[in-house]
Amino acid sequence: MAQISNKPKFVTKDEIKVPPLKELTSLREGIAPGHRLCTGCVAGTILRQMFMAAEAAGYTLIIANATGCVEVCTSIYPHTSWKVPWIHNAFENAAATITGAEAAYKALKKKGLLPSDKKVKFVALAGDGGTYDIGFQSLSGAFERNHDFIYVCYDNEAYMNTGIQRSSATPRYASTATQPAGKVIPGKPQPKKWMPEIAAAHGIPYVAQLAPSHFNDFMKKFIKALNTKGPSYLNIFCTCPRGWRAKEEEGILISKLAVETNYWPLFEVEEGKWKINYKPKNRKPVVEFLKKQGRFKHMFKPGNEHLIEELQRDVDARWERLLKLEQL
């Protein structure tokens, strides 16, 4: 296997070239096989793509992992799946932990106690519960202090490892353990919080939304975040077959449908400038995304057609807002 190199191979800020997949797969991986992520969980795919990007760009990652699916499934004592420096912390403080490590690293380099030529990037890794909800206060503070780190949210739209409880990332009318679809209330009544715009409102240098189904876009954005000085926020779509009651083999297909229906648009915000990276030529209706998931099955019962129509309006309104933000 190839060794980590600290010389950037494919990195310029303005034009990022993604190397051939065959070459990427020969690079060292930062996560070992044999972890305990559920069959079909797309979080494992996200981790592998992250490490491919880091290796291609010549970076070593240091990771603070909030409690959640990835942490639970990769670090059951006394085993670990991680091949890079990795810290487990509570649900609420991944951003505080990693920015403390980043500040200590800078201080030690300044004192000459650590090499100054090594390319290191500090990464906070959390699910939507540890990002949109419990960990938001430490994330906002880290953004405001302008630490040099990447915050990665793998958004599977609920607290999955603790029993599929709703979060503020859960979409309208999805059925969860704490807001199940019933005769009176058809799932979660509130719309999904739009975390990327909240992150962008902090004035940080780079914000992007990614999907593992769109490999080149994912790689370019992650490499761009690696090369950004200051905070970056990456919001990544993460299919959860167990929580979404979807087929294990359809995780990437569902990711593609999320993009093609504009449920999960691909965009970035660089120094305050919004840019949509992909505009579907033949946009599919959101129903194509919904029907692949059991958490939305109640919406297809006779008399519930208005639920699908309302969620479609949510998707359309967010897309229209994106188009307006792109024109600013």
XYZ file of C-alpha atoms in Angstrom:
328
model
C 0.000 0.000 0.000
C 1.154 3.542 -0.686
C 2.535 5.515 2.230
C 1.277 8.918 3.338
C 2.986 11.708 1.453
C 3.019 15.292 2.626
C 3.469 16.583 -0.907
C 0.179 17.652 -2.505
C -0.418 15.733 -5.715
C -3.727 17.055 -6.933
C -4.308 20.283 -5.079
C -4.739 23.822 -6.202
C -7.350 26.063 -4.658
C -8.985 27.019 -7.933
C -8.686 23.866 -10.012
C -8.834 20.529 -8.233
C -8.231 17.391 -10.269
C -9.465 14.097 -8.883
C -7.075 11.235 -9.697
C -8.343 7.991 -11.260
C -10.231 5.727 -8.878
C -7.738 2.893 -9.456
C -4.956 5.126 -8.188
C -7.017 6.282 -5.223
C -7.760 2.730 -4.113
C -4.028 2.013 -3.903
C -3.555 4.682 -1.226
C -3.501 3.876 2.471
C -6.905 3.933 4.140
C -7.477 5.543 7.506
C -10.310 3.196 8.482
C -9.917 -0.577 8.722
C -12.390 -3.151 7.380
C -14.252 -5.296 9.851
C -15.962 -2.455 11.729
C -19.473 -2.920 13.050
C -21.407 -0.453 10.892
C -24.712 -1.936 9.752
C -24.881 -3.678 6.390
C -25.586 -1.024 3.785
C -24.676 1.902 6.064
C -23.332 4.671 3.845
C -21.248 6.193 6.665
C -18.516 3.683 5.836
C -18.488 4.864 2.224
C -18.238 8.476 3.389
C -15.240 7.668 5.609
C -13.429 5.894 2.780
C -13.992 8.817 0.407
C -12.754 11.252 3.064
C -9.518 9.326 3.483
C -9.053 8.947 -0.280
C -9.248 12.722 -0.611
C -6.849 13.294 2.286
C -4.300 10.810 0.975
C -4.509 12.226 -2.549
C -3.874 15.702 -1.175
C -1.061 14.564 1.108
C -2.774 15.243 4.434
C -2.863 13.321 7.697
C -6.206 13.641 9.485
C -6.639 13.976 13.246
C -10.244 13.224 14.165
C -12.521 14.003 17.105
C -15.570 11.765 16.821
C -18.764 12.671 18.667
C -20.790 9.864 20.178
C -22.951 8.385 17.429
C -23.201 5.580 14.881
C -19.632 5.862 13.579
C -18.061 6.119 17.037
C -20.046 3.200 18.467
C -19.350 0.941 15.500
C -15.622 1.611 15.131
C -14.353 1.644 18.720
C -15.969 -1.075 20.813
C -13.427 -1.713 23.577
C -10.755 -3.050 23.262
C -10.844 -2.766 19.462
C -10.523 0.161 17.063
C -10.963 0.536 13.314
C -8.995 3.792 13.132
C -5.505 4.058 11.619
C -5.148 7.785 12.335
C -5.109 9.781 15.607
C -8.689 9.605 16.873
C -10.451 11.006 19.929
C -13.870 9.939 21.200
C -15.819 12.652 22.977
C -19.371 13.290 24.089
C -22.319 14.054 21.827
C -22.098 17.775 22.476
C -18.440 18.745 22.217
C -16.722 17.396 19.098
C -15.987 20.915 17.828
C -14.590 22.026 21.192
C -12.399 18.927 21.439
C -10.903 19.159 17.967
C -10.265 22.900 18.146
C -8.517 22.409 21.481
C -6.288 19.807 19.818
C -5.687 22.175 16.889
C -4.673 25.015 19.241
C -2.311 22.720 21.162
C -0.748 21.487 17.917
C -0.094 25.064 16.775
C 1.486 25.937 20.120
C 3.771 22.892 20.059
C 4.853 23.653 16.498
C 5.641 27.238 17.495
C 7.861 25.922 20.304
C 9.667 23.624 17.863
C 8.378 20.491 19.555
C 6.553 19.249 16.448
C 7.654 19.307 12.783
C 6.443 22.366 10.897
C 6.420 20.801 7.404
C 3.871 18.037 8.035
C 0.448 18.559 6.445
C -2.105 17.883 9.159
C -5.823 18.686 9.188
C -8.067 18.518 12.217
C -11.542 17.063 11.614
C -14.617 16.940 13.836
C -16.926 14.091 12.818
C -20.525 13.847 14.008
C -24.011 12.840 12.962
C -26.941 15.206 12.693
C -27.899 14.774 16.357
C -24.423 15.827 17.455
C -24.415 18.705 14.953
C -27.866 20.196 14.378
C -28.935 19.706 18.007
C -26.749 18.701 20.950
C -23.406 19.893 19.584
C -24.523 23.131 17.993
C -23.263 25.455 20.734
C -19.660 24.168 20.593
C -19.758 24.173 16.778
C -20.923 27.797 16.648
C -18.201 28.812 19.083
C -15.496 27.053 17.068
C -16.649 28.849 13.919
C -16.583 32.209 15.671
C -13.052 31.618 16.990
C -11.911 30.880 13.423
C -10.048 27.653 14.158
C -8.406 25.843 11.243
C -10.478 22.647 11.040
C -13.127 20.769 9.065
C -16.461 19.878 10.608
C -18.027 16.851 8.889
C -21.685 16.064 9.537
C -22.860 12.696 8.215
C -26.570 13.459 8.144
C -28.759 10.357 8.475
C -31.645 12.498 9.689
C -32.269 11.039 13.169
C -30.568 9.699 16.299
C -30.039 6.301 14.710
C -27.721 4.429 17.072
C -29.880 5.212 20.132
C -33.159 4.001 18.644
C -34.178 6.164 15.647
C -35.386 9.208 17.600
C -36.193 12.350 15.626
C -33.715 15.213 15.346
C -34.091 18.679 13.864
C -32.556 17.185 10.706
C -35.455 14.750 10.338
C -37.615 15.769 7.356
C -41.274 16.653 7.595
C -43.588 13.620 7.933
C -40.825 11.044 8.388
C -41.837 8.405 10.941
C -39.422 7.951 13.876
C -39.527 6.214 17.255
C -40.368 9.452 19.080
C -42.733 10.849 16.443
C -44.249 7.790 14.776
C -46.800 8.158 12.010
C -50.281 7.645 13.421
C -53.909 8.511 12.774
C -53.679 11.968 14.341
C -50.073 13.052 13.644
C -48.498 11.709 10.416
C -44.875 11.679 11.603
C -42.697 14.699 12.372
C -44.728 17.838 11.567
C -41.794 20.289 11.407
C -39.581 20.796 8.336
C -35.895 19.873 8.313
C -33.508 22.479 9.689
C -31.184 23.821 6.993
C -27.834 23.600 8.751
C -25.588 24.722 5.841
C -27.141 28.188 5.751
C -26.728 28.495 9.517
C -23.056 27.559 9.141
C -22.622 30.037 6.283
C -24.173 32.787 8.413
C -21.106 32.554 10.683
C -19.020 33.991 7.847
C -16.657 31.015 7.697
C -14.510 30.525 4.563
C -16.083 27.337 3.215
C -19.410 25.491 3.463
C -20.507 22.673 1.163
C -23.202 20.047 0.783
C -22.091 16.656 -0.541
C -23.496 13.242 -1.430
C -21.425 10.029 -1.578
C -23.210 9.052 -4.802
C -21.479 11.939 -6.590
C -17.868 10.902 -6.157
C -16.003 13.609 -8.103
C -18.007 16.395 -6.472
C -17.353 14.845 -3.042
C -13.609 14.544 -3.638
C -13.211 18.080 -4.974
C -15.092 19.605 -2.066
C -13.227 17.641 0.567
C -9.868 18.560 -0.968
C -10.995 22.190 -1.133
C -11.863 22.035 2.579
C -8.427 20.539 3.312
C -6.765 23.482 1.562
C -8.953 26.120 3.217
C -7.365 28.113 6.034
C -9.912 28.445 8.785
C -13.175 26.595 9.483
C -14.975 24.515 6.868
C -18.376 22.849 7.265
C -19.318 19.814 5.148
C -22.897 18.518 5.244
C -22.974 14.974 3.833
C -26.013 12.877 2.916
C -25.905 9.505 4.709
C -28.463 6.809 3.915
C -29.442 4.696 6.939
C -31.126 1.431 5.802
C -32.181 0.525 9.348
C -33.649 3.879 10.343
C -35.124 4.684 6.930
C -36.405 1.124 6.416
C -34.710 0.966 3.049
C -33.022 -1.876 1.189
C -29.415 -2.380 2.268
C -28.160 -2.444 -1.324
C -29.897 0.818 -2.302
C -27.984 3.324 -0.178
C -26.173 4.946 -3.079
C -29.273 4.796 -5.289
C -31.234 6.696 -2.623
C -28.389 9.207 -2.424
C -28.613 9.729 -6.195
C -32.390 10.180 -5.989
C -31.964 12.734 -3.204
C -29.803 14.803 -5.552
C -31.891 14.250 -8.685
C -35.102 15.332 -6.910
C -33.435 18.425 -5.367
C -34.149 17.002 -1.932
C -30.390 17.192 -1.336
C -28.950 19.820 -3.693
C -25.185 19.964 -4.199
C -23.763 23.431 -3.557
C -20.916 25.287 -1.887
C -20.395 28.652 -0.229
C -16.892 30.020 -0.681
C -16.043 33.284 1.094
C -19.756 34.096 1.212
C -20.458 33.343 -2.457
C -23.085 30.654 -3.067
C -22.725 28.288 -6.018
C -24.970 25.397 -7.057
C -22.698 22.612 -8.311
C -25.341 20.463 -9.967
C -28.683 21.338 -11.516
C -30.636 18.244 -12.649
C -31.589 18.477 -16.335
C -34.676 16.335 -15.817
C -35.532 16.819 -12.183
C -37.486 13.954 -10.673
C -40.422 14.533 -8.303
C -39.651 13.964 -4.625
C -41.997 10.975 -4.607
C -39.250 8.975 -6.376
C -37.022 9.548 -3.348
C -39.769 8.892 -0.798
C -41.039 5.579 -2.164
C -37.697 3.853 -1.557
C -38.039 4.354 2.211
C -40.399 2.762 4.709
C -40.281 5.804 6.985
C -42.510 7.557 4.428
C -44.845 4.645 3.577
C -47.817 6.193 5.398
C -47.693 9.105 2.949
C -48.783 6.754 0.156
C -52.007 5.683 1.853
C -55.240 6.909 0.214
C -56.142 10.319 1.567
C -52.537 11.274 2.392
C -51.638 12.662 -1.009
C -51.463 16.150 0.519
C -48.485 15.064 2.647
C -46.407 14.330 -0.445
C -47.537 17.592 -2.024
C -46.515 19.534 1.070
C -43.074 17.932 1.202
C -42.655 18.692 -2.500
C -43.409 22.335 -1.713
C -40.710 22.264 0.980
C -38.184 20.943 -1.551
C -39.213 23.469 -4.199
C -39.057 26.393 -1.763
C -35.554 25.466 -0.633
C -34.385 25.119 -4.248
C -35.820 28.533 -5.095
C -34.015 30.009 -2.114
C -30.759 28.440 -3.313
C -31.225 29.981 -6.754
C -31.721 33.399 -5.150
C -28.679 32.991 -2.899
C -26.585 32.090 -5.950
C -27.525 35.447 -7.528
C -26.365 37.522 -4.560
